[in-house]
Amino acid sequence: MEKRYFEPSELIINDDGSCFHLHIRPEQLARKIILVGDPGRVSIVASKMDTIECDGGNREFVWVTGIYAGKRITVLSTGIGCDNIDIVMNELDALTNINFKTRTLNETMQSLDIVRIGTCGGLQPFTPLGTYLCSEKSIGFDGLLNYYGGRDTVCDLDFEAAFRTYMNWSEKRPAPYVVNADKDLLRRIMADDATMVRGVTIACGGFYGPQGRVLRIPLQDPDQNAKIEAFEYKGYKITNFEMESSALAGLAALLGHRAMTVCMVIANRHAKEMNTNYKPLMQQLIQSVLDRI
């Protein structure tokens, strides 16, 4: 059977052999990957590595590959939003499973371990400031996964239906999707750490209106957050807002990779509290992920 060929307009490769957006060459990418939103956080993670092998970047996509405790790890910034995760996940998979010289699939598919470290807003009284929250399930408000074939095979369709019905979901909004994190990776990162809790995360397509914030533009559904906080399905309650976890979990599942998100709660929307001095606690979270990935 003839191998599928990826046209130059579909798989865009730079003159130096790197992928179009990330500017990483296949040999520069580790199989264990830590994603962060903030490009400035890459240097914080890299400072804990024993040795640095290579680094680079383009726009918001800054990366370093190095060795930590005998493990080869790439740390990469994604910027904000599920649209950026779409770029990151597709290019990471291409770097791993497509031969950039022949533009055909590799003979053997490989899986990546991908952990996103981020910040989020807690939605429950039991998610106070400083909580390390692991997204067991992610609900995508962004609609990204709906553009991909096979999306139903990786989604919790019963949870989706219950949530849409409960929220009286507007047809003018993208259909929400619900995806599980990789169970084994979630278990490994959480370990027996009492400072980490499991939760259900909503990944929003924006920071203000989609998360129920009101400045000068009124909301389409003023009761959205109150309904979200009260929603419960089979013992699950929605615990936090952020902006990337659903696309990461969904695309990883479709592509055969292992992925999960762990965020530190820096705002509690329920209590209307905010902590801008969160960096010391973030250092502890980074250290835990490096030790366990």
PDB file of C-alpha atoms in Angstrom:
ATOM      1  CA  MET A   1       0.000   0.000   0.000  1.00  0.00           C
ATOM      2  CA  GLU A   2       1.323   3.432  -0.937  1.00  0.00           C
ATOM      3  CA  LYS A   3       2.108   5.643   2.037  1.00  0.00           C
ATOM      4  CA  ARG A   4       0.079   8.778   2.519  1.00  0.00           C
ATOM      5  CA  TYR A   5       1.991  11.873   1.433  1.00  0.00           C
ATOM      6  CA  PHE A   6       1.475  15.116   3.390  1.00  0.00           C
ATOM      7  CA  GLU A   7       1.440  18.034   0.967  1.00  0.00           C
ATOM      8  CA  PRO A   8       3.552  21.161   1.682  1.00  0.00           C
ATOM      9  CA  SER A   9       0.373  23.216   2.192  1.00  0.00           C
ATOM     10  CA  GLU A  10      -0.825  20.790   4.934  1.00  0.00           C
ATOM     11  CA  LEU A  11       2.428  19.956   6.707  1.00  0.00           C
ATOM     12  CA  ILE A  12       4.434  23.171   6.553  1.00  0.00           C
ATOM     13  CA  ILE A  13       8.151  22.635   7.178  1.00  0.00           C
ATOM     14  CA  ASN A  14      10.593  25.528   7.543  1.00  0.00           C
ATOM     15  CA  ASP A  15      13.847  25.677   5.566  1.00  0.00           C
ATOM     16  CA  ASP A  16      15.805  24.493   8.622  1.00  0.00           C
ATOM     17  CA  GLY A  17      13.673  21.328   8.895  1.00  0.00           C
ATOM     18  CA  SER A  18      11.558  22.567  11.802  1.00  0.00           C
ATOM     19  CA  CYS A  19       7.772  22.628  12.033  1.00  0.00           C
ATOM     20  CA  PHE A  20       6.086  25.838  10.937  1.00  0.00           C
ATOM     21  CA  HIS A  21       4.936  27.459  14.189  1.00  0.00           C
ATOM     22  CA  LEU A  22       6.972  25.812  16.948  1.00  0.00           C
ATOM     23  CA  HIS A  23      10.358  25.958  15.160  1.00  0.00           C
ATOM     24  CA  ILE A  24      11.330  22.565  16.591  1.00  0.00           C
ATOM     25  CA  ARG A  25      13.069  19.860  14.552  1.00  0.00           C
ATOM     26  CA  PRO A  26      12.060  16.222  15.183  1.00  0.00           C
ATOM     27  CA  GLU A  27      15.341  15.284  16.879  1.00  0.00           C
ATOM     28  CA  GLN A  28      14.994  18.228  19.305  1.00  0.00           C
ATOM     29  CA  LEU A  29      11.716  17.035  20.811  1.00  0.00           C
ATOM     30  CA  ALA A  30      11.619  14.826  23.909  1.00  0.00           C
ATOM     31  CA  ARG A  31       8.900  12.225  24.511  1.00  0.00           C
ATOM     32  CA  LYS A  32       8.019  13.811  27.851  1.00  0.00           C
ATOM     33  CA  ILE A  33       6.612  17.316  27.441  1.00  0.00           C
ATOM     34  CA  ILE A  34       5.570  20.003  29.903  1.00  0.00           C
ATOM     35  CA  LEU A  35       3.300  22.711  28.503  1.00  0.00           C
ATOM     36  CA  VAL A  36       2.956  26.149  30.094  1.00  0.00           C
ATOM     37  CA  GLY A  37       0.932  29.096  28.892  1.00  0.00           C
ATOM     38  CA  ASP A  38       3.349  31.883  29.782  1.00  0.00           C
ATOM     39  CA  PRO A  39       6.581  32.009  27.726  1.00  0.00           C
ATOM     40  CA  GLY A  40       8.304  33.421  30.801  1.00  0.00           C
ATOM     41  CA  ARG A  41       7.518  30.253  32.736  1.00  0.00           C
ATOM     42  CA  VAL A  42       9.663  28.150  30.383  1.00  0.00           C
ATOM     43  CA  SER A  43      12.875  29.534  31.898  1.00  0.00           C
ATOM     44  CA  ILE A  44      11.572  28.779  35.393  1.00  0.00           C
ATOM     45  CA  VAL A  45      11.050  25.109  34.514  1.00  0.00           C
ATOM     46  CA  ALA A  46      14.332  24.955  32.578  1.00  0.00           C
ATOM     47  CA  SER A  47      16.269  26.382  35.528  1.00  0.00           C
ATOM     48  CA  LYS A  48      15.507  23.190  37.446  1.00  0.00           C
ATOM     49  CA  MET A  49      16.947  20.918  34.738  1.00  0.00           C
ATOM     50  CA  ASP A  50      20.366  19.313  35.208  1.00  0.00           C
ATOM     51  CA  THR A  51      21.503  20.091  31.651  1.00  0.00           C
ATOM     52  CA  ILE A  52      20.091  22.019  28.689  1.00  0.00           C
ATOM     53  CA  GLU A  53      20.371  20.331  25.309  1.00  0.00           C
ATOM     54  CA  CYS A  54      18.759  22.864  22.961  1.00  0.00           C
ATOM     55  CA  ASP A  55      16.252  25.705  22.900  1.00  0.00           C
ATOM     56  CA  GLY A  56      14.407  28.005  20.551  1.00  0.00           C
ATOM     57  CA  GLY A  57      11.135  29.699  19.911  1.00  0.00           C
ATOM     58  CA  ASN A  58       8.806  31.619  17.640  1.00  0.00           C
ATOM     59  CA  ARG A  59       6.214  34.144  18.755  1.00  0.00           C
ATOM     60  CA  GLU A  60       4.570  32.813  21.940  1.00  0.00           C
ATOM     61  CA  PHE A  61       6.011  29.331  21.385  1.00  0.00           C
ATOM     62  CA  VAL A  62       9.213  29.251  23.467  1.00  0.00           C
ATOM     63  CA  TRP A  63      10.840  25.899  24.203  1.00  0.00           C
ATOM     64  CA  VAL A  64      13.759  24.188  25.926  1.00  0.00           C
ATOM     65  CA  THR A  65      14.787  20.513  25.839  1.00  0.00           C
ATOM     66  CA  GLY A  66      17.007  19.204  28.605  1.00  0.00           C
ATOM     67  CA  ILE A  67      17.673  16.456  31.124  1.00  0.00           C
ATOM     68  CA  TYR A  68      16.137  16.305  34.599  1.00  0.00           C
ATOM     69  CA  ALA A  69      16.936  13.367  36.904  1.00  0.00           C
ATOM     70  CA  GLY A  70      17.871  11.247  33.898  1.00  0.00           C
ATOM     71  CA  LYS A  71      14.676  12.091  31.981  1.00  0.00           C
ATOM     72  CA  ARG A  72      14.750  13.956  28.666  1.00  0.00           C
ATOM     73  CA  ILE A  73      12.020  16.613  28.835  1.00  0.00           C
ATOM     74  CA  THR A  74      10.830  19.403  26.546  1.00  0.00           C
ATOM     75  CA  VAL A  75       9.109  22.394  28.129  1.00  0.00           C
ATOM     76  CA  LEU A  76       7.072  24.488  25.702  1.00  0.00           C
ATOM     77  CA  SER A  77       4.895  27.583  26.060  1.00  0.00           C
ATOM     78  CA  THR A  78       1.584  27.646  24.216  1.00  0.00           C
ATOM     79  CA  GLY A  79       0.236  31.105  24.854  1.00  0.00           C
ATOM     80  CA  ILE A  80      -3.438  31.392  25.732  1.00  0.00           C
ATOM     81  CA  GLY A  81      -6.381  29.480  24.318  1.00  0.00           C
ATOM     82  CA  CYS A  82      -7.550  26.250  22.713  1.00  0.00           C
ATOM     83  CA  ASP A  83      -6.746  27.618  19.245  1.00  0.00           C
ATOM     84  CA  ASN A  84      -3.070  27.643  20.202  1.00  0.00           C
ATOM     85  CA  ILE A  85      -3.371  24.121  21.600  1.00  0.00           C
ATOM     86  CA  ASP A  86      -4.650  23.047  18.177  1.00  0.00           C
ATOM     87  CA  ILE A  87      -1.358  24.268  16.661  1.00  0.00           C
ATOM     88  CA  VAL A  88       0.792  22.797  19.417  1.00  0.00           C
ATOM     89  CA  MET A  89      -0.771  19.327  19.494  1.00  0.00           C
ATOM     90  CA  ASN A  90      -0.855  18.843  15.741  1.00  0.00           C
ATOM     91  CA  GLU A  91       2.755  19.950  15.345  1.00  0.00           C
ATOM     92  CA  LEU A  92       3.997  17.891  18.312  1.00  0.00           C
ATOM     93  CA  ASP A  93       2.342  14.830  16.809  1.00  0.00           C
ATOM     94  CA  ALA A  94       3.769  15.578  13.376  1.00  0.00           C
ATOM     95  CA  LEU A  95       7.264  15.900  14.850  1.00  0.00           C
ATOM     96  CA  THR A  96       6.790  12.531  16.525  1.00  0.00           C
ATOM     97  CA  ASN A  97       4.986  10.449  13.923  1.00  0.00           C
ATOM     98  CA  ILE A  98       5.685  11.942  10.478  1.00  0.00           C
ATOM     99  CA  ASN A  99       8.984  11.688   8.606  1.00  0.00           C
ATOM    100  CA  PHE A 100       9.831  15.283   7.702  1.00  0.00           C
ATOM    101  CA  LYS A 101      12.151  14.185   4.868  1.00  0.00           C
ATOM    102  CA  THR A 102       9.706  11.919   3.036  1.00  0.00           C
ATOM    103  CA  ARG A 103       6.483  13.601   4.279  1.00  0.00           C
ATOM    104  CA  THR A 104       5.018  10.185   5.090  1.00  0.00           C
ATOM    105  CA  LEU A 105       3.980   8.470   8.321  1.00  0.00           C
ATOM    106  CA  ASN A 106       6.659   6.709  10.323  1.00  0.00           C
ATOM    107  CA  GLU A 107       6.502   2.915  10.378  1.00  0.00           C
ATOM    108  CA  THR A 108       5.809   2.897  14.130  1.00  0.00           C
ATOM    109  CA  MET A 109       3.577   5.393  15.939  1.00  0.00           C
ATOM    110  CA  GLN A 110       4.867   6.785  19.232  1.00  0.00           C
ATOM    111  CA  SER A 111       2.990   8.280  22.163  1.00  0.00           C
ATOM    112  CA  LEU A 112       3.952  11.393  24.083  1.00  0.00           C
ATOM    113  CA  ASP A 113       3.417  12.108  27.785  1.00  0.00           C
ATOM    114  CA  ILE A 114       2.147  15.701  27.982  1.00  0.00           C
ATOM    115  CA  VAL A 115       1.409  17.595  31.198  1.00  0.00           C
ATOM    116  CA  ARG A 116       0.087  21.137  31.124  1.00  0.00           C
ATOM    117  CA  ILE A 117       0.874  23.316  34.142  1.00  0.00           C
ATOM    118  CA  GLY A 118      -1.346  26.368  34.414  1.00  0.00           C
ATOM    119  CA  THR A 119      -3.445  28.670  36.550  1.00  0.00           C
ATOM    120  CA  CYS A 120      -7.211  28.719  36.886  1.00  0.00           C
ATOM    121  CA  GLY A 121     -10.229  30.134  38.654  1.00  0.00           C
ATOM    122  CA  GLY A 122     -11.916  27.928  41.252  1.00  0.00           C
ATOM    123  CA  LEU A 123     -15.709  27.637  41.217  1.00  0.00           C
ATOM    124  CA  GLN A 124     -16.449  25.790  44.456  1.00  0.00           C
ATOM    125  CA  PRO A 125     -15.977  26.457  48.179  1.00  0.00           C
ATOM    126  CA  PHE A 126     -13.664  23.397  48.264  1.00  0.00           C
ATOM    127  CA  THR A 127     -11.319  24.924  45.629  1.00  0.00           C
ATOM    128  CA  PRO A 128      -9.751  27.784  47.618  1.00  0.00           C
ATOM    129  CA  LEU A 129      -6.771  29.847  46.519  1.00  0.00           C
ATOM    130  CA  GLY A 130      -3.634  27.733  46.240  1.00  0.00           C
ATOM    131  CA  THR A 131      -5.399  24.451  45.410  1.00  0.00           C
ATOM    132  CA  TYR A 132      -3.560  22.231  42.907  1.00  0.00           C
ATOM    133  CA  LEU A 133      -6.392  20.982  40.709  1.00  0.00           C
ATOM    134  CA  CYS A 134      -5.981  18.082  38.283  1.00  0.00           C
ATOM    135  CA  SER A 135      -8.537  18.021  35.466  1.00  0.00           C
ATOM    136  CA  GLU A 136      -9.986  14.514  35.470  1.00  0.00           C
ATOM    137  CA  LYS A 137     -12.593  15.706  32.960  1.00  0.00           C
ATOM    138  CA  SER A 138     -12.576  18.807  30.770  1.00  0.00           C
ATOM    139  CA  ILE A 139     -15.600  20.508  29.222  1.00  0.00           C
ATOM    140  CA  GLY A 140     -14.768  22.448  26.079  1.00  0.00           C
ATOM    141  CA  PHE A 141     -16.737  25.645  25.520  1.00  0.00           C
ATOM    142  CA  ASP A 142     -14.434  26.428  22.572  1.00  0.00           C
ATOM    143  CA  GLY A 143     -15.931  24.003  20.031  1.00  0.00           C
ATOM    144  CA  LEU A 144     -12.502  22.985  18.692  1.00  0.00           C
ATOM    145  CA  LEU A 145     -12.917  19.206  18.874  1.00  0.00           C
ATOM    146  CA  ASN A 146     -16.164  19.399  16.902  1.00  0.00           C
ATOM    147  CA  TYR A 147     -14.102  20.065  13.754  1.00  0.00           C
ATOM    148  CA  TYR A 148     -12.399  16.643  13.962  1.00  0.00           C
ATOM    149  CA  GLY A 149     -13.695  13.263  12.844  1.00  0.00           C
ATOM    150  CA  GLY A 150     -13.980  10.678  15.592  1.00  0.00           C
ATOM    151  CA  ARG A 151     -14.676  13.247  18.272  1.00  0.00           C
ATOM    152  CA  ASP A 152     -17.542  11.166  19.658  1.00  0.00           C
ATOM    153  CA  THR A 153     -15.203   8.211  20.239  1.00  0.00           C
ATOM    154  CA  VAL A 154     -13.153  10.123  22.823  1.00  0.00           C
ATOM    155  CA  CYS A 155     -15.943  12.121  24.484  1.00  0.00           C
ATOM    156  CA  ASP A 156     -18.285  11.386  27.387  1.00  0.00           C
ATOM    157  CA  LEU A 157     -21.498  11.788  25.397  1.00  0.00           C
ATOM    158  CA  ASP A 158     -23.874  11.159  28.321  1.00  0.00           C
ATOM    159  CA  PHE A 159     -22.159  13.861  30.397  1.00  0.00           C
ATOM    160  CA  GLU A 160     -22.371  16.248  27.426  1.00  0.00           C
ATOM    161  CA  ALA A 161     -26.093  15.633  26.963  1.00  0.00           C
ATOM    162  CA  ALA A 162     -26.838  16.094  30.667  1.00  0.00           C
ATOM    163  CA  PHE A 163     -24.858  19.326  30.784  1.00  0.00           C
ATOM    164  CA  ARG A 164     -26.462  20.803  27.652  1.00  0.00           C
ATOM    165  CA  THR A 165     -29.943  20.008  28.933  1.00  0.00           C
ATOM    166  CA  TYR A 166     -29.266  21.406  32.399  1.00  0.00           C
ATOM    167  CA  MET A 167     -27.758  24.629  31.024  1.00  0.00           C
ATOM    168  CA  ASN A 168     -30.495  25.066  28.388  1.00  0.00           C
ATOM    169  CA  TRP A 169     -27.577  25.491  26.006  1.00  0.00           C
ATOM    170  CA  SER A 170     -28.046  28.155  23.336  1.00  0.00           C
ATOM    171  CA  GLU A 171     -27.770  26.961  19.713  1.00  0.00           C
ATOM    172  CA  LYS A 172     -25.792  30.132  19.004  1.00  0.00           C
ATOM    173  CA  ARG A 173     -22.912  28.780  21.111  1.00  0.00           C
ATOM    174  CA  PRO A 174     -20.461  26.045  20.043  1.00  0.00           C
ATOM    175  CA  ALA A 175     -21.588  22.615  21.266  1.00  0.00           C
ATOM    176  CA  PRO A 176     -19.692  21.726  24.473  1.00  0.00           C
ATOM    177  CA  TYR A 177     -17.666  18.507  24.544  1.00  0.00           C
ATOM    178  CA  VAL A 178     -16.432  16.475  27.524  1.00  0.00           C
ATOM    179  CA  VAL A 179     -13.104  14.605  27.489  1.00  0.00           C
ATOM    180  CA  ASN A 180     -11.258  12.578  30.137  1.00  0.00           C
ATOM    181  CA  ALA A 181      -7.593  13.041  30.940  1.00  0.00           C
ATOM    182  CA  ASP A 182      -5.337  10.020  30.515  1.00  0.00           C
ATOM    183  CA  LYS A 183      -5.971   7.926  33.635  1.00  0.00           C
ATOM    184  CA  ASP A 184      -2.458   6.543  34.045  1.00  0.00           C
ATOM    185  CA  LEU A 185      -0.754   9.906  33.608  1.00  0.00           C
ATOM    186  CA  LEU A 186      -3.254  11.552  35.952  1.00  0.00           C
ATOM    187  CA  ARG A 187      -2.529   8.906  38.579  1.00  0.00           C
ATOM    188  CA  ARG A 188       1.235   9.315  38.163  1.00  0.00           C
ATOM    189  CA  ILE A 189       1.189  13.113  38.518  1.00  0.00           C
ATOM    190  CA  MET A 190      -1.183  13.097  41.484  1.00  0.00           C
ATOM    191  CA  ALA A 191       0.697  10.251  43.220  1.00  0.00           C
ATOM    192  CA  ASP A 192      -0.442  10.251  46.863  1.00  0.00           C
ATOM    193  CA  ASP A 193      -0.154  14.035  47.074  1.00  0.00           C
ATOM    194  CA  ALA A 194      -2.766  15.420  49.457  1.00  0.00           C
ATOM    195  CA  THR A 195      -2.247  18.915  48.009  1.00  0.00           C
ATOM    196  CA  MET A 196      -3.733  17.810  44.655  1.00  0.00           C
ATOM    197  CA  VAL A 197      -7.436  17.251  44.024  1.00  0.00           C
ATOM    198  CA  ARG A 198      -9.345  15.917  41.007  1.00  0.00           C
ATOM    199  CA  GLY A 199     -11.894  18.076  39.303  1.00  0.00           C
ATOM    200  CA  VAL A 200     -14.004  18.890  36.264  1.00  0.00           C
ATOM    201  CA  THR A 201     -12.606  21.838  34.342  1.00  0.00           C
ATOM    202  CA  ILE A 202     -14.363  24.091  31.864  1.00  0.00           C
ATOM    203  CA  ALA A 203     -12.048  25.387  29.143  1.00  0.00           C
ATOM    204  CA  CYS A 204     -13.465  28.651  27.844  1.00  0.00           C
ATOM    205  CA  GLY A 205     -12.978  30.421  24.533  1.00  0.00           C
ATOM    206  CA  GLY A 206     -12.242  33.697  26.281  1.00  0.00           C
ATOM    207  CA  PHE A 207     -11.343  35.242  29.640  1.00  0.00           C
ATOM    208  CA  TYR A 208     -14.195  37.690  30.127  1.00  0.00           C
ATOM    209  CA  GLY A 209     -17.682  36.920  28.773  1.00  0.00           C
ATOM    210  CA  PRO A 210     -17.172  33.157  28.333  1.00  0.00           C
ATOM    211  CA  GLN A 211     -16.132  32.928  31.987  1.00  0.00           C
ATOM    212  CA  GLY A 212     -19.026  35.072  33.175  1.00  0.00           C
ATOM    213  CA  ARG A 213     -17.061  38.281  33.736  1.00  0.00           C
ATOM    214  CA  VAL A 214     -18.924  41.515  33.048  1.00  0.00           C
ATOM    215  CA  LEU A 215     -17.219  44.806  32.262  1.00  0.00           C
ATOM    216  CA  ARG A 216     -19.102  46.923  29.703  1.00  0.00           C
ATOM    217  CA  ILE A 217     -20.816  44.220  27.636  1.00  0.00           C
ATOM    218  CA  PRO A 218     -23.721  42.295  29.215  1.00  0.00           C
ATOM    219  CA  LEU A 219     -23.752  38.489  29.114  1.00  0.00           C
ATOM    220  CA  GLN A 220     -25.955  36.343  26.899  1.00  0.00           C
ATOM    221  CA  ASP A 221     -26.725  34.217  29.993  1.00  0.00           C
ATOM    222  CA  PRO A 222     -26.301  36.237  33.213  1.00  0.00           C
ATOM    223  CA  ASP A 223     -27.001  33.117  35.302  1.00  0.00           C
ATOM    224  CA  GLN A 224     -24.336  30.983  33.612  1.00  0.00           C
ATOM    225  CA  ASN A 225     -21.861  30.767  36.491  1.00  0.00           C
ATOM    226  CA  ALA A 226     -24.490  30.147  39.151  1.00  0.00           C
ATOM    227  CA  LYS A 227     -25.871  27.246  37.099  1.00  0.00           C
ATOM    228  CA  ILE A 228     -22.376  25.867  36.488  1.00  0.00           C
ATOM    229  CA  GLU A 229     -21.541  25.935  40.200  1.00  0.00           C
ATOM    230  CA  ALA A 230     -24.757  24.067  41.040  1.00  0.00           C
ATOM    231  CA  PHE A 231     -24.479  21.436  38.286  1.00  0.00           C
ATOM    232  CA  GLU A 232     -23.809  17.842  39.392  1.00  0.00           C
ATOM    233  CA  TYR A 233     -23.658  14.647  37.352  1.00  0.00           C
ATOM    234  CA  LYS A 234     -22.936  11.203  38.799  1.00  0.00           C
ATOM    235  CA  GLY A 235     -21.086  12.768  41.710  1.00  0.00           C
ATOM    236  CA  TYR A 236     -19.058  15.152  39.551  1.00  0.00           C
ATOM    237  CA  LYS A 237     -19.196  18.897  40.175  1.00  0.00           C
ATOM    238  CA  ILE A 238     -17.525  21.524  37.987  1.00  0.00           C
ATOM    239  CA  THR A 239     -14.533  22.880  39.855  1.00  0.00           C
ATOM    240  CA  ASN A 240     -12.722  25.472  37.763  1.00  0.00           C
ATOM    241  CA  PHE A 241     -12.380  27.634  34.662  1.00  0.00           C
ATOM    242  CA  GLU A 242      -9.313  27.794  32.441  1.00  0.00           C
ATOM    243  CA  MET A 243      -8.695  27.999  28.686  1.00  0.00           C
ATOM    244  CA  GLU A 244      -6.747  25.003  27.321  1.00  0.00           C
ATOM    245  CA  SER A 245      -7.449  21.658  29.015  1.00  0.00           C
ATOM    246  CA  SER A 246     -10.278  20.409  26.773  1.00  0.00           C
ATOM    247  CA  ALA A 247      -8.379  20.810  23.498  1.00  0.00           C
ATOM    248  CA  LEU A 248      -5.298  19.188  25.028  1.00  0.00           C
ATOM    249  CA  ALA A 249      -7.205  16.167  26.346  1.00  0.00           C
ATOM    250  CA  GLY A 250      -9.314  15.780  23.214  1.00  0.00           C
ATOM    251  CA  LEU A 251      -6.575  16.078  20.593  1.00  0.00           C
ATOM    252  CA  ALA A 252      -4.231  13.874  22.635  1.00  0.00           C
ATOM    253  CA  ALA A 253      -6.895  11.166  22.811  1.00  0.00           C
ATOM    254  CA  LEU A 254      -7.565  11.350  19.063  1.00  0.00           C
ATOM    255  CA  LEU A 255      -3.838  11.231  18.250  1.00  0.00           C
ATOM    256  CA  GLY A 256      -2.950   8.458  20.708  1.00  0.00           C
ATOM    257  CA  HIS A 257      -0.977  10.508  23.234  1.00  0.00           C
ATOM    258  CA  ARG A 258      -1.264  10.687  27.032  1.00  0.00           C
ATOM    259  CA  ALA A 259      -2.161  14.128  28.380  1.00  0.00           C
ATOM    260  CA  MET A 260      -3.481  15.840  31.482  1.00  0.00           C
ATOM    261  CA  THR A 261      -3.723  19.333  32.983  1.00  0.00           C
ATOM    262  CA  VAL A 262      -2.896  20.468  36.500  1.00  0.00           C
ATOM    263  CA  CYS A 263      -3.598  24.059  37.493  1.00  0.00           C
ATOM    264  CA  MET A 264      -3.123  26.144  40.582  1.00  0.00           C
ATOM    265  CA  VAL A 265      -6.197  28.072  41.696  1.00  0.00           C
ATOM    266  CA  ILE A 266      -5.231  31.752  41.785  1.00  0.00           C
ATOM    267  CA  ALA A 267      -8.794  33.104  41.819  1.00  0.00           C
ATOM    268  CA  ASN A 268     -11.938  31.780  43.458  1.00  0.00           C
ATOM    269  CA  ARG A 269     -14.915  33.060  41.530  1.00  0.00           C
ATOM    270  CA  HIS A 270     -17.326  31.731  44.159  1.00  0.00           C
ATOM    271  CA  ALA A 271     -15.642  33.692  46.961  1.00  0.00           C
ATOM    272  CA  LYS A 272     -14.632  36.578  44.644  1.00  0.00           C
ATOM    273  CA  GLU A 273     -11.001  36.300  45.780  1.00  0.00           C
ATOM    274  CA  MET A 274      -7.777  36.719  43.774  1.00  0.00           C
ATOM    275  CA  ASN A 275      -4.121  36.013  44.581  1.00  0.00           C
ATOM    276  CA  THR A 276      -1.559  37.719  42.319  1.00  0.00           C
ATOM    277  CA  ASN A 277       1.371  36.600  44.516  1.00  0.00           C
ATOM    278  CA  TYR A 278       1.206  32.949  43.495  1.00  0.00           C
ATOM    279  CA  LYS A 279       4.689  32.329  42.113  1.00  0.00           C
ATOM    280  CA  PRO A 280       6.157  30.524  45.176  1.00  0.00           C
ATOM    281  CA  LEU A 281       3.329  27.962  45.072  1.00  0.00           C
ATOM    282  CA  MET A 282       3.782  27.626  41.313  1.00  0.00           C
ATOM    283  CA  GLN A 283       7.437  26.707  41.904  1.00  0.00           C
ATOM    284  CA  GLN A 284       6.304  23.823  44.106  1.00  0.00           C
ATOM    285  CA  LEU A 285       3.857  22.598  41.452  1.00  0.00           C
ATOM    286  CA  ILE A 286       6.540  22.704  38.743  1.00  0.00           C
ATOM    287  CA  GLN A 287       8.883  20.694  40.959  1.00  0.00           C
ATOM    288  CA  SER A 288       6.223  18.036  41.590  1.00  0.00           C
ATOM    289  CA  VAL A 289       5.498  17.634  37.866  1.00  0.00           C
ATOM    290  CA  LEU A 290       9.197  17.388  36.984  1.00  0.00           C
ATOM    291  CA  ASP A 291       9.667  14.675  39.601  1.00  0.00           C
ATOM    292  CA  ARG A 292       6.661  12.626  38.447  1.00  0.00           C
ATOM    293  CA  ILE A 293       6.382  13.012  34.678  1.00  0.00           C
TER     294      ILE A 293
END
